[in-house]
């Protein structure tokens, strides 16, 4: 992870960078960029795995939504939904699953990715299941008198766990928080969980509004 860049009186700040899990090249849970001051500044850039100001984060990254620029005509961006990925030896397969997990095999490993909630049962016992769990990113408010801040990234947990053959593991993928327009408040992201792993990732916080109250 890397912290974001501070904005100026007119330019939105850059969102913080997310996690490049196992060096595979995809960044998860980056912060959303802040909204810019219309006419004099620009929206903040996206953190790696997040969204630029005024834009929605990519689905299944847990990125924060980008803040809306002043005036209220620009909406805040939605946060990206969460994701769960398992990495096991290529000889380990799923004997049953729901939620349509995506499976790929590369360099002796099998990757099992849940983009939506579901469940899975492994065909064999193993003590070396690596996992990535990412919660939904927070949405951002729209520009409303002043630009708004970007949404917070969804929480991230990684680790190694043991699984038993025949046991069902339930995965709940947190939704990204919707963005908002005008003076409305945005919504935080939802939690992602893996049952039996005691894994709960907390959804990213909503971006702050620049409205005067």
CSV table of C-alpha atoms in Angstrom, one decimal:
chain,number,residue,atom,x,y,z
A,1,UNK,CA,0.0,0.0,0.0
A,2,UNK,CA,1.1,3.6,-0.5
A,3,UNK,CA,-0.5,6.8,0.9
A,4,UNK,CA,-2.1,9.3,-1.5
A,5,UNK,CA,-0.9,12.7,-2.4
A,6,UNK,CA,-2.2,15.9,-0.8
A,7,UNK,CA,-4.3,18.1,-3.0
A,8,UNK,CA,-4.2,21.9,-3.3
A,9,UNK,CA,-6.8,24.6,-2.8
A,10,UNK,CA,-8.1,23.8,-6.2
A,11,UNK,CA,-6.8,20.3,-7.2
A,12,UNK,CA,-8.2,17.1,-5.7
A,13,UNK,CA,-5.7,14.8,-3.9
A,14,UNK,CA,-4.6,11.5,-5.3
A,15,UNK,CA,-6.0,8.3,-3.8
A,16,UNK,CA,-3.7,5.9,-2.0
A,17,UNK,CA,-2.4,2.9,-3.8
A,18,UNK,CA,-3.9,-0.6,-3.1
A,19,UNK,CA,-2.4,-4.0,-2.7
A,20,UNK,CA,-0.7,-6.0,-5.6
A,21,UNK,CA,-1.5,-9.4,-4.1
A,22,UNK,CA,1.3,-12.0,-4.6
A,23,UNK,CA,2.8,-9.6,-7.3
A,24,UNK,CA,0.2,-10.9,-9.8
A,25,UNK,CA,-0.3,-7.4,-11.3
A,26,UNK,CA,-3.9,-6.5,-10.2
A,27,UNK,CA,-4.2,-3.8,-7.5
A,28,UNK,CA,-7.0,-4.1,-4.9
A,29,UNK,CA,-8.4,-1.6,-2.5
A,30,UNK,CA,-7.0,1.7,-3.7
A,31,UNK,CA,-8.4,5.0,-2.5
A,32,UNK,CA,-10.5,7.3,-4.6
A,33,UNK,CA,-9.2,10.6,-5.8
A,34,UNK,CA,-10.7,13.8,-4.4
A,35,UNK,CA,-12.9,16.1,-6.5
A,36,UNK,CA,-11.4,19.3,-8.0
A,37,UNK,CA,-12.5,22.9,-7.8
A,38,UNK,CA,-14.4,23.6,-11.0
A,39,UNK,CA,-12.8,26.1,-13.3
A,40,UNK,CA,-9.5,26.3,-11.4
A,41,UNK,CA,-8.5,22.8,-10.6
A,42,UNK,CA,-8.6,19.2,-11.6
A,43,UNK,CA,-9.9,16.0,-10.1
A,44,UNK,CA,-7.5,13.9,-8.0
A,45,UNK,CA,-5.9,11.0,-9.7
A,46,UNK,CA,-6.8,7.4,-8.8
A,47,UNK,CA,-4.7,5.4,-6.4
A,48,UNK,CA,-3.7,2.1,-8.0
A,49,UNK,CA,-6.9,0.0,-7.4
A,50,UNK,CA,-9.1,3.0,-6.9
A,51,UNK,CA,-11.0,5.6,-9.0
A,52,UNK,CA,-10.1,9.1,-10.2
A,53,UNK,CA,-12.2,12.0,-9.0
A,54,UNK,CA,-15.7,11.8,-10.3
A,55,UNK,CA,-15.4,8.2,-11.5
A,56,UNK,CA,-16.6,4.9,-10.3
A,57,UNK,CA,-14.1,2.2,-9.1
A,58,UNK,CA,-13.7,-1.0,-11.1
A,59,UNK,CA,-15.9,-3.9,-9.9
A,60,UNK,CA,-14.3,-6.6,-7.7
A,61,UNK,CA,-11.4,-4.4,-6.7
A,62,UNK,CA,-12.8,-2.8,-3.5
A,63,UNK,CA,-11.5,0.5,-4.7
A,64,UNK,CA,-12.9,3.8,-3.4
A,65,UNK,CA,-15.1,6.0,-5.6
A,66,UNK,CA,-13.8,9.3,-6.9
A,67,UNK,CA,-15.0,12.5,-5.3
A,68,UNK,CA,-17.3,14.8,-7.2
A,69,UNK,CA,-16.0,18.2,-8.3
A,70,UNK,CA,-17.6,21.5,-7.6
A,71,UNK,CA,-20.3,22.5,-8.7
A,72,UNK,CA,-23.0,20.0,-7.9
A,73,UNK,CA,-23.4,18.9,-11.5
A,74,UNK,CA,-20.7,16.2,-11.0
A,75,UNK,CA,-21.8,13.1,-9.1
A,76,UNK,CA,-19.5,11.2,-6.8
A,77,UNK,CA,-18.2,7.8,-8.0
A,78,UNK,CA,-19.4,4.4,-6.7
A,79,UNK,CA,-17.0,2.2,-4.8
A,80,UNK,CA,-15.9,-1.1,-6.3
A,81,UNK,CA,-17.4,-4.3,-5.1
A,82,UNK,CA,-15.3,-6.8,-3.1
A,83,UNK,CA,-13.7,-10.1,-4.1
A,84,UNK,CA,-12.3,-13.3,-2.6
A,85,UNK,CA,-9.6,-15.3,-4.2
A,86,UNK,CA,-8.1,-18.6,-3.1
A,87,UNK,CA,-4.8,-20.0,-4.3
A,88,UNK,CA,-4.2,-23.7,-4.0
A,89,UNK,CA,-2.0,-26.4,-5.6
A,90,UNK,CA,-3.3,-27.1,-9.1
A,91,UNK,CA,-4.2,-30.6,-8.0
A,92,UNK,CA,-6.8,-29.3,-5.6
A,93,UNK,CA,-10.2,-28.8,-7.2
A,94,UNK,CA,-13.8,-27.9,-6.2
A,95,UNK,CA,-16.1,-30.8,-5.8
A,96,UNK,CA,-19.1,-28.4,-5.6
A,97,UNK,CA,-19.7,-24.6,-5.8
A,98,UNK,CA,-22.3,-21.9,-6.1
A,99,UNK,CA,-21.9,-18.3,-7.2
A,100,UNK,CA,-20.0,-19.2,-10.4
A,101,UNK,CA,-16.4,-18.8,-9.2
A,102,UNK,CA,-13.8,-18.3,-11.9
A,103,UNK,CA,-11.0,-20.9,-11.9
A,104,UNK,CA,-7.6,-20.5,-13.7
A,105,UNK,CA,-4.5,-22.7,-13.5
A,106,UNK,CA,-1.0,-21.1,-13.8
A,107,UNK,CA,2.5,-22.2,-12.8
A,108,UNK,CA,1.3,-25.1,-10.7
A,109,UNK,CA,-1.4,-23.1,-8.8
A,110,UNK,CA,-5.2,-23.0,-9.1
A,111,UNK,CA,-6.8,-19.6,-8.5
A,112,UNK,CA,-10.5,-19.6,-7.5
A,113,UNK,CA,-12.0,-16.2,-7.7
A,114,UNK,CA,-15.4,-15.2,-6.3
A,115,UNK,CA,-16.8,-12.0,-7.8
A,116,UNK,CA,-20.2,-12.6,-6.2
A,117,UNK,CA,-21.4,-14.4,-3.1
A,118,UNK,CA,-21.4,-18.2,-3.2
A,119,UNK,CA,-20.0,-21.3,-1.6
A,120,UNK,CA,-17.4,-24.0,-2.3
A,121,UNK,CA,-16.3,-27.5,-1.3
A,122,UNK,CA,-12.8,-28.7,-1.9
A,123,UNK,CA,-12.1,-32.2,-3.1
A,124,UNK,CA,-9.2,-32.8,-0.6
A,125,UNK,CA,-7.9,-31.6,2.7
A,126,UNK,CA,-5.0,-29.1,2.5
A,127,UNK,CA,-3.3,-26.8,4.9
A,128,UNK,CA,-2.0,-24.4,2.3
A,129,UNK,CA,-5.0,-22.4,1.0
A,130,UNK,CA,-3.8,-18.8,0.5
A,131,UNK,CA,-6.6,-16.2,0.4
A,132,UNK,CA,-7.3,-12.6,-0.5
A,133,UNK,CA,-10.5,-11.1,0.8
A,134,UNK,CA,-11.5,-7.5,-0.1
A,135,UNK,CA,-14.6,-5.6,1.1
A,136,UNK,CA,-16.6,-3.2,-1.0
A,137,UNK,CA,-15.1,0.3,-1.4
A,138,UNK,CA,-16.9,3.4,-0.2
A,139,UNK,CA,-18.8,5.7,-2.6
A,140,UNK,CA,-18.2,9.4,-2.8
A,141,UNK,CA,-20.5,12.4,-2.5
A,142,UNK,CA,-21.1,14.8,-5.4
A,143,UNK,CA,-19.7,18.3,-5.7
A,144,UNK,CA,-21.9,20.6,-3.7
A,145,UNK,CA,-20.6,24.1,-3.1
A,146,UNK,CA,-17.2,22.6,-2.6
A,147,UNK,CA,-15.6,19.4,-4.0
A,148,UNK,CA,-16.0,16.1,-2.2
A,149,UNK,CA,-13.4,13.6,-0.9
A,150,UNK,CA,-12.8,10.2,-2.5
A,151,UNK,CA,-14.3,7.1,-1.0
A,152,UNK,CA,-12.2,4.9,1.3
A,153,UNK,CA,-10.9,1.5,0.0
A,154,UNK,CA,-12.5,-1.7,1.2
A,155,UNK,CA,-10.8,-3.6,4.0
A,156,UNK,CA,-8.2,-6.2,3.0
A,157,UNK,CA,-7.2,-9.5,4.7
A,158,UNK,CA,-4.7,-12.0,3.4
A,159,UNK,CA,-3.4,-15.2,4.9
A,160,UNK,CA,-3.2,-19.0,4.8
A,161,UNK,CA,-5.8,-21.4,6.0
A,162,UNK,CA,-6.6,-25.1,6.2
A,163,UNK,CA,-9.6,-26.7,4.6
A,164,UNK,CA,-11.2,-30.1,4.9
A,165,UNK,CA,-12.6,-32.3,2.2
A,166,UNK,CA,-16.3,-32.2,2.0
A,167,UNK,CA,-16.8,-29.1,4.1
A,168,UNK,CA,-18.7,-26.2,2.6
A,169,UNK,CA,-17.2,-22.7,2.9
A,170,UNK,CA,-19.5,-19.7,2.4
A,171,UNK,CA,-18.3,-16.5,0.8
A,172,UNK,CA,-20.1,-13.2,1.1
A,173,UNK,CA,-18.9,-10.5,-1.3
A,174,UNK,CA,-19.5,-6.9,-0.1
A,175,UNK,CA,-21.1,-4.4,-2.5
A,176,UNK,CA,-19.4,-1.1,-3.3
A,177,UNK,CA,-21.1,1.9,-1.9
A,178,UNK,CA,-23.2,3.9,-4.4
A,179,UNK,CA,-22.0,7.4,-5.2
A,180,UNK,CA,-24.2,10.4,-4.5
A,181,UNK,CA,-25.2,13.7,-6.2
A,182,UNK,CA,-25.4,17.2,-5.0
A,183,UNK,CA,-25.9,17.6,-1.3
A,184,UNK,CA,-26.7,13.9,-0.6
A,185,UNK,CA,-24.4,11.7,1.4
A,186,UNK,CA,-22.7,8.7,-0.2
A,187,UNK,CA,-22.8,5.2,1.2
A,188,UNK,CA,-20.0,3.1,2.7
A,189,UNK,CA,-19.0,-0.2,1.2
A,190,UNK,CA,-20.3,-3.6,2.6
A,191,UNK,CA,-18.3,-6.2,4.4
A,192,UNK,CA,-16.8,-9.3,2.8
A,193,UNK,CA,-16.6,-12.6,4.8
A,194,UNK,CA,-15.4,-16.1,4.5
A,195,UNK,CA,-17.1,-18.5,6.9
A,196,UNK,CA,-15.0,-20.9,9.0
A,197,UNK,CA,-11.9,-18.8,8.3
A,198,UNK,CA,-13.0,-16.1,10.8
A,199,UNK,CA,-12.4,-13.6,8.1
A,200,UNK,CA,-14.4,-10.3,8.0
A,201,UNK,CA,-13.2,-7.4,5.9
A,202,UNK,CA,-14.9,-4.1,6.8
A,203,UNK,CA,-16.4,-2.0,4.0
A,204,UNK,CA,-14.6,1.2,3.0
A,205,UNK,CA,-15.9,4.5,4.4
A,206,UNK,CA,-17.9,6.9,2.3
A,207,UNK,CA,-16.2,10.0,0.9
A,208,UNK,CA,-16.9,13.3,2.7
A,209,UNK,CA,-19.1,15.9,1.2
A,210,UNK,CA,-18.0,19.4,0.6
A,211,UNK,CA,-21.5,20.8,1.3
A,212,UNK,CA,-22.0,23.6,3.7
A,213,UNK,CA,-24.3,22.8,6.6
